[in-house]
XYZ file of C-alpha atoms in Angstrom:
337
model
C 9.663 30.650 -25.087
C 11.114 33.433 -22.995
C 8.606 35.997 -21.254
C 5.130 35.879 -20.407
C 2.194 34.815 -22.318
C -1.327 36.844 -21.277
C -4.991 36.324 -21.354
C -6.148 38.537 -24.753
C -9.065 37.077 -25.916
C -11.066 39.730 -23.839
C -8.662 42.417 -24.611
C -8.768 42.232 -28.521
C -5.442 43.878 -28.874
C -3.395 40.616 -30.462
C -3.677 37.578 -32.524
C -5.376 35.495 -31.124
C -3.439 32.182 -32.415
C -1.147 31.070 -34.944
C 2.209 32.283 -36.734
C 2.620 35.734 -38.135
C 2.009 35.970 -42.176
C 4.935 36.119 -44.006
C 4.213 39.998 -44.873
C 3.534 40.801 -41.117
C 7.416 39.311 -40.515
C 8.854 41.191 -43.424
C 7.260 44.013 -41.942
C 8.982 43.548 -38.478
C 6.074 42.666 -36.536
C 7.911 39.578 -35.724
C 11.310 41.425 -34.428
C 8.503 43.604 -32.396
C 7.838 41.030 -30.638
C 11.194 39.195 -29.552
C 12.227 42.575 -28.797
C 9.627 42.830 -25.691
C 10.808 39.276 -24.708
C 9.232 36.615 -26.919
C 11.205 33.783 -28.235
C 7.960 32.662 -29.691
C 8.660 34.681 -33.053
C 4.916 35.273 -34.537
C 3.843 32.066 -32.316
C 0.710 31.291 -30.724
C -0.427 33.754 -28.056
C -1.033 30.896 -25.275
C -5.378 30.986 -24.498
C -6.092 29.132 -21.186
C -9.061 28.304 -19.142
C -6.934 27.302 -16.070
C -9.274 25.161 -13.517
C -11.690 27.214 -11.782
C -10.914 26.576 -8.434
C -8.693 24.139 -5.947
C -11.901 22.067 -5.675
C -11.749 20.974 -9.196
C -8.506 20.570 -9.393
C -8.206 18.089 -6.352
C -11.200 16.221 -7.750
C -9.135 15.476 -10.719
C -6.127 13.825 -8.785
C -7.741 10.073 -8.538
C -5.594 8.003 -6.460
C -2.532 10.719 -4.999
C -3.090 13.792 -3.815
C -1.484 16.722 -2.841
C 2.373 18.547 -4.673
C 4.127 15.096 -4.928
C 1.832 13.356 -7.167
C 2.796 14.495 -10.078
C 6.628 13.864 -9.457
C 5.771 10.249 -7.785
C 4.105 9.624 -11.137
C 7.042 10.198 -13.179
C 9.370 8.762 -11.023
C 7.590 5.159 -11.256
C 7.416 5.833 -15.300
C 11.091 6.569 -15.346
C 11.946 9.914 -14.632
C 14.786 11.444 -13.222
C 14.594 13.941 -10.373
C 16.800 16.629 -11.205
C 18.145 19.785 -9.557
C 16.729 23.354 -10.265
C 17.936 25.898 -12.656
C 18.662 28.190 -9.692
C 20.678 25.057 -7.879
C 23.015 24.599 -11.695
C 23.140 28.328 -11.763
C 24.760 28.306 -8.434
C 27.115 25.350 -9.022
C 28.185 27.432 -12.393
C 26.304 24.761 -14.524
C 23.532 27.631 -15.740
C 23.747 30.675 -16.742
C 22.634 32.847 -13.311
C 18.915 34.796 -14.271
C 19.735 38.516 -13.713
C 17.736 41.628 -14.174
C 19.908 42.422 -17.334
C 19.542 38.573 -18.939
C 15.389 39.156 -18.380
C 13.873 42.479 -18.587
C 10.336 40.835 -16.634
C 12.246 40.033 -13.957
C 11.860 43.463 -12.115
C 7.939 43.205 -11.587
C 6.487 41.489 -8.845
C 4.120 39.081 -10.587
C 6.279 38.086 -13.140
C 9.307 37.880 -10.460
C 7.046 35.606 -8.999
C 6.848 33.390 -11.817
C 10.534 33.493 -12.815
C 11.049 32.107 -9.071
C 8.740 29.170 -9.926
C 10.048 28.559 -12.893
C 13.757 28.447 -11.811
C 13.598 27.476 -8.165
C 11.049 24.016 -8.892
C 12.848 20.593 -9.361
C 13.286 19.258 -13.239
C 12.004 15.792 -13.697
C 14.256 14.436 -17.045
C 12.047 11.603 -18.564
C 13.989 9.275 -21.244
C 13.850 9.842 -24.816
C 11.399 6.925 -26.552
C 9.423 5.904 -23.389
C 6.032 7.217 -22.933
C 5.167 9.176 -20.614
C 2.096 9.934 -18.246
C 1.099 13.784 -17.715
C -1.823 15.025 -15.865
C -2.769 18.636 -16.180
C -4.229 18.613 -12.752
C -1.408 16.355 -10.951
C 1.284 19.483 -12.662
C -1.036 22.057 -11.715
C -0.776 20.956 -8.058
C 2.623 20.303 -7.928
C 5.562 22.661 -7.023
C 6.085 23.772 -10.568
C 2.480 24.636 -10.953
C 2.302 23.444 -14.754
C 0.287 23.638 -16.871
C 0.441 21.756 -20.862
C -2.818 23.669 -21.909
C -4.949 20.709 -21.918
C -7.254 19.447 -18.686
C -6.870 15.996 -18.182
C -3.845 13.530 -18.917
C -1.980 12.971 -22.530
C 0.715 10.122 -22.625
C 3.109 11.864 -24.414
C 7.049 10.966 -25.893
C 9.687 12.435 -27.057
C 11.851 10.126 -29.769
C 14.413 12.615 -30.150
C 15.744 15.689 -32.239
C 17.359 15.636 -35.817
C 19.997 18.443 -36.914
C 19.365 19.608 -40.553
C 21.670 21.997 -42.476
C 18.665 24.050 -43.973
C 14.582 23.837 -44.453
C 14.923 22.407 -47.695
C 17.351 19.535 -46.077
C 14.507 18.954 -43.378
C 11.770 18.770 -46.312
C 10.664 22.006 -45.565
C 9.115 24.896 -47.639
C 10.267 27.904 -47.117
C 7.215 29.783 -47.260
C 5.469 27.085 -44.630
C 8.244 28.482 -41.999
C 7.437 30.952 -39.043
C 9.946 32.912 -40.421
C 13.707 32.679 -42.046
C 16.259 32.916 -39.408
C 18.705 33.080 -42.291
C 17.348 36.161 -44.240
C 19.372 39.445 -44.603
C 15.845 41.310 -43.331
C 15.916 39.459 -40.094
C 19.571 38.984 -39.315
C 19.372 42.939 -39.696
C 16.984 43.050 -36.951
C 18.565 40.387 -34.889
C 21.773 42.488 -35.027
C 19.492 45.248 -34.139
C 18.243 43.820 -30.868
C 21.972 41.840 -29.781
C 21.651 38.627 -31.400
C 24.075 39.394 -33.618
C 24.752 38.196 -37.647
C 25.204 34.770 -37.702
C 23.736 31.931 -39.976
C 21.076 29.617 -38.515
C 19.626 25.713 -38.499
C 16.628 23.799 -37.597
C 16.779 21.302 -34.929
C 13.604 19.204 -35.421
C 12.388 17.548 -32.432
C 10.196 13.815 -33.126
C 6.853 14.012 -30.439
C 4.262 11.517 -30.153
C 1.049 12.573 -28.174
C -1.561 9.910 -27.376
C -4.970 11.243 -25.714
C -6.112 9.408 -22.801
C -8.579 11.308 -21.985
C -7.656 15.308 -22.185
C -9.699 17.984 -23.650
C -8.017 21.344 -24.933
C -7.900 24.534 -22.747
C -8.173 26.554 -26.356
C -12.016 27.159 -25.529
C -13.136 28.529 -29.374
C -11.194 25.979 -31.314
C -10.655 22.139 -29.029
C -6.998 22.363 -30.326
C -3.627 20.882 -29.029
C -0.783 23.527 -29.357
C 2.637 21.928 -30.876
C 4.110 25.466 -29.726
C 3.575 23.801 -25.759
C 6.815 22.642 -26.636
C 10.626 24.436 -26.364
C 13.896 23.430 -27.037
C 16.911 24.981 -25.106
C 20.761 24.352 -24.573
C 21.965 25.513 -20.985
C 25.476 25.855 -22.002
C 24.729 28.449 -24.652
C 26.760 31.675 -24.703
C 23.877 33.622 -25.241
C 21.716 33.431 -21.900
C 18.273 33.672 -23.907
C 18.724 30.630 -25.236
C 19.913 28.950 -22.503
C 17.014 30.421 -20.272
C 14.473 30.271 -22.894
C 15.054 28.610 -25.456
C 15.405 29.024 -29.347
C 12.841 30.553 -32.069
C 9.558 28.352 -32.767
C 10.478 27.931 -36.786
C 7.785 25.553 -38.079
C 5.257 22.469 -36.770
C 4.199 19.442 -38.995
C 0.544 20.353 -37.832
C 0.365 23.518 -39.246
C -2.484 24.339 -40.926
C -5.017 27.204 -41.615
C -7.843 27.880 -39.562
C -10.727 29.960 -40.031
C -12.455 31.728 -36.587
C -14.463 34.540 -36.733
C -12.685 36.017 -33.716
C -9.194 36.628 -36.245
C -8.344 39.601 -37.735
C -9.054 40.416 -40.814
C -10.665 37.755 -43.268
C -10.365 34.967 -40.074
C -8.155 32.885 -41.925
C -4.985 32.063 -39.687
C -2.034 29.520 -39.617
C -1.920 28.037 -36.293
C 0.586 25.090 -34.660
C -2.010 23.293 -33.547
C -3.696 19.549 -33.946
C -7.493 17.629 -33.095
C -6.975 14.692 -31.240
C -9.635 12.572 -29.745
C -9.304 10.683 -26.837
C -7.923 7.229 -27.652
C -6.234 8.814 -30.534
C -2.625 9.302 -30.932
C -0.507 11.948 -33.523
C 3.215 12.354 -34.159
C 3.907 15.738 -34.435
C 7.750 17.364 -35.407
C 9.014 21.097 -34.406
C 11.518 22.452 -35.883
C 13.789 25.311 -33.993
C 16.178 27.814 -35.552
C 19.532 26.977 -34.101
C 22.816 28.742 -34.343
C 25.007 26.788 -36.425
C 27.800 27.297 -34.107
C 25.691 25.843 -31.087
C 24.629 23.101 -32.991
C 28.905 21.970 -33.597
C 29.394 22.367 -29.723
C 27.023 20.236 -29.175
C 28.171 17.585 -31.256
C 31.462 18.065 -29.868
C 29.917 17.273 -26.515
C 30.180 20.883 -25.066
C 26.312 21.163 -24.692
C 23.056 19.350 -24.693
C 19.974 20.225 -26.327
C 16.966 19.202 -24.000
C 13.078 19.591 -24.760
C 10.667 21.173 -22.387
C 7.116 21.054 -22.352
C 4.334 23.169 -20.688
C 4.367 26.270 -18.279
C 4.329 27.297 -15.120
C 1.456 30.139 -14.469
C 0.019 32.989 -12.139
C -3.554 33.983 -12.316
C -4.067 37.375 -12.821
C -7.911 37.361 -12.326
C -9.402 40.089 -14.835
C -6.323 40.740 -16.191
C -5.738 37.259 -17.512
C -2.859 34.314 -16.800
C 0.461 35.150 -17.014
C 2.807 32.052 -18.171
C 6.185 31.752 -17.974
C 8.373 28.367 -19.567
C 8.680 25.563 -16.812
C 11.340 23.285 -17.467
C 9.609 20.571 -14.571
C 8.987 18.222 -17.701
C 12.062 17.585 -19.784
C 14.209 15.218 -21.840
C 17.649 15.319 -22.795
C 18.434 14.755 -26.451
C 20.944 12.809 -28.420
C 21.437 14.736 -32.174
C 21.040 12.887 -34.807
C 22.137 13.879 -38.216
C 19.685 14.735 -40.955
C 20.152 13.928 -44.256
């Protein structure tokens, strides 16, 4: 959820999909990764044929064309213009993005990225309505996003649930990404400034509904449940308000075997077939400092979910992405069991 995700099918040098096994966390692989900028712990590396060119993009905008039709979409459905993240970091809302809080933000194509990504208006769509988003329509618009799927998904978001542990949220603890909670990986959160401190899910409730998309994931015609992020902007630790929190678990998981994988081609991956006219519910769960989870039932925070990313084609070298916050919803907690 924080930092870029590349183009590797051609490069063969990482995973191509999927969650980290358990005995690749243990082994710090996981930590490895977060410490070069990943909230995605051991989560998908994002795989995207992009559009191949402005003509086929504009061909896919029907009736409005142009950088507004995306946002006078959502407004009719609903949604809220909102200000920037750069605008709320300036008002003292947002914690301000500085070289220090981001180590990408020093390089040219990701700076340029970062200032799409924080300088593009939020549109805040309410929790339980549906909600129309076209690939190409985002694509075009001033956020440039894109939900790794070409065409339009109705998607909603029917809120987020706060449970005290995995086992709480029905949860096996060998089904999770990885255990937040652990004394192996609070040692290596310590390690990299995170810091010791115990850890919950937040499980956010999605319902996608295919209209008439088809995935980007070439190989496998997947939808990734990883598209989506949950942050807090009032969060003492800038990461997490920037970024968002660790990817912990998906109700979709499930293995996968490709002949591209490593090893025996057997992975886990976040990810779920839907047809067009088809619809799936599909939870996430985040890990959560317990400590952010109390502010924000005492009102000194709110949780909001994000969904797709912003992007910058590197040609041979691949797409960088970078988290958009252009399609978002704020949450109301509710209490697991």
């Amino acid at each position: 959820m924080f930092g870029f995700h590349r183009n590797q099918r051609e490069a063969g040098g990482m995973r191509p999909f999927g969650k980290l096994s358990r005995s690749e966390a243990a082994g710090g692989v996981a930590i490895a990764t977060l410490a070069v900028g990943s909230m995605l712990v051991g989560a998908p590396v994002v795989l995207r044929a992009l559009p191949a060119n402005a003509d086929t993009i504009e061909a896919s905008v029907s009736s409005k064309k142009g950088a507004t039709a995306a946002i006078d979409r959502a407004q009719e459905e609903g949604g809220v213009l909102s200000t920037s993240a750069k605008e709320r970091a300036e008002s003292g809302e947002y914690p301000e993005l500085t070289p220090e809080s981001e180590p990408w933000i020093g390089r040219p194509a990701q700076n340029v990225l970062v200032d799409r990504a924080y300088t593009s208006r939020r549109v805040e769509f309410p929790v339980g309505k549906p909600v129309t988003l076209n690939n190409e329509e985002w694509a075009t618009s001033e956020a440039k996003v894109t939900f790794g799927w070409t065409g339009t998904m109705r998607v909603t978001c029917n809120g987020a649930t706060a449970y005290e542990d995995y086992a709480s949220a029905g949860i096996a603890q060998n089904a999770l990404n990885f255990d937040a909670n652990s004394a192996d990986w609070q040692d290596k959160a310590e390690a990299i400034n995170y810091g010791r401190e115990p850890y919950q899910l937040v499980v956010v409730d999605m319902t996608f509904e295919n209209i008439d998309a088809t995935s980007q994931m070439g190989d496998l015609g997947e939808f990734y449940a990883s598209e989506l992020g949950l942050y807090n902007e009032s969060s003492s630790i800038g990461n997490y308000a920037q970024s968002g929190y660790f990817f912990a678990w998906s109700s979709c998981d499930h293995e996968v075997r490709d002949e591209h994988a490593e090893g025996d081609g057997v992975w886990t991956s976040s990810t779920f077939s839907l047809d067009p006219g088809a619809s799936q519910d599909v939870q996430v769960a985040f890990w959560v400092p317990k400590r952010e989870v109390e502010e924000v039932r005492a009102g000194k925070g709110e949780f909001v979910a994000r969904i797709g990313d912003t992007f910058e084609s590197e040609g041979d070298a691949g797409d960088l992405h970078y988290p958009s916050k252009a399609v978002s919803w704020r949450l109301d907690l509710q209490e697991g069991k």
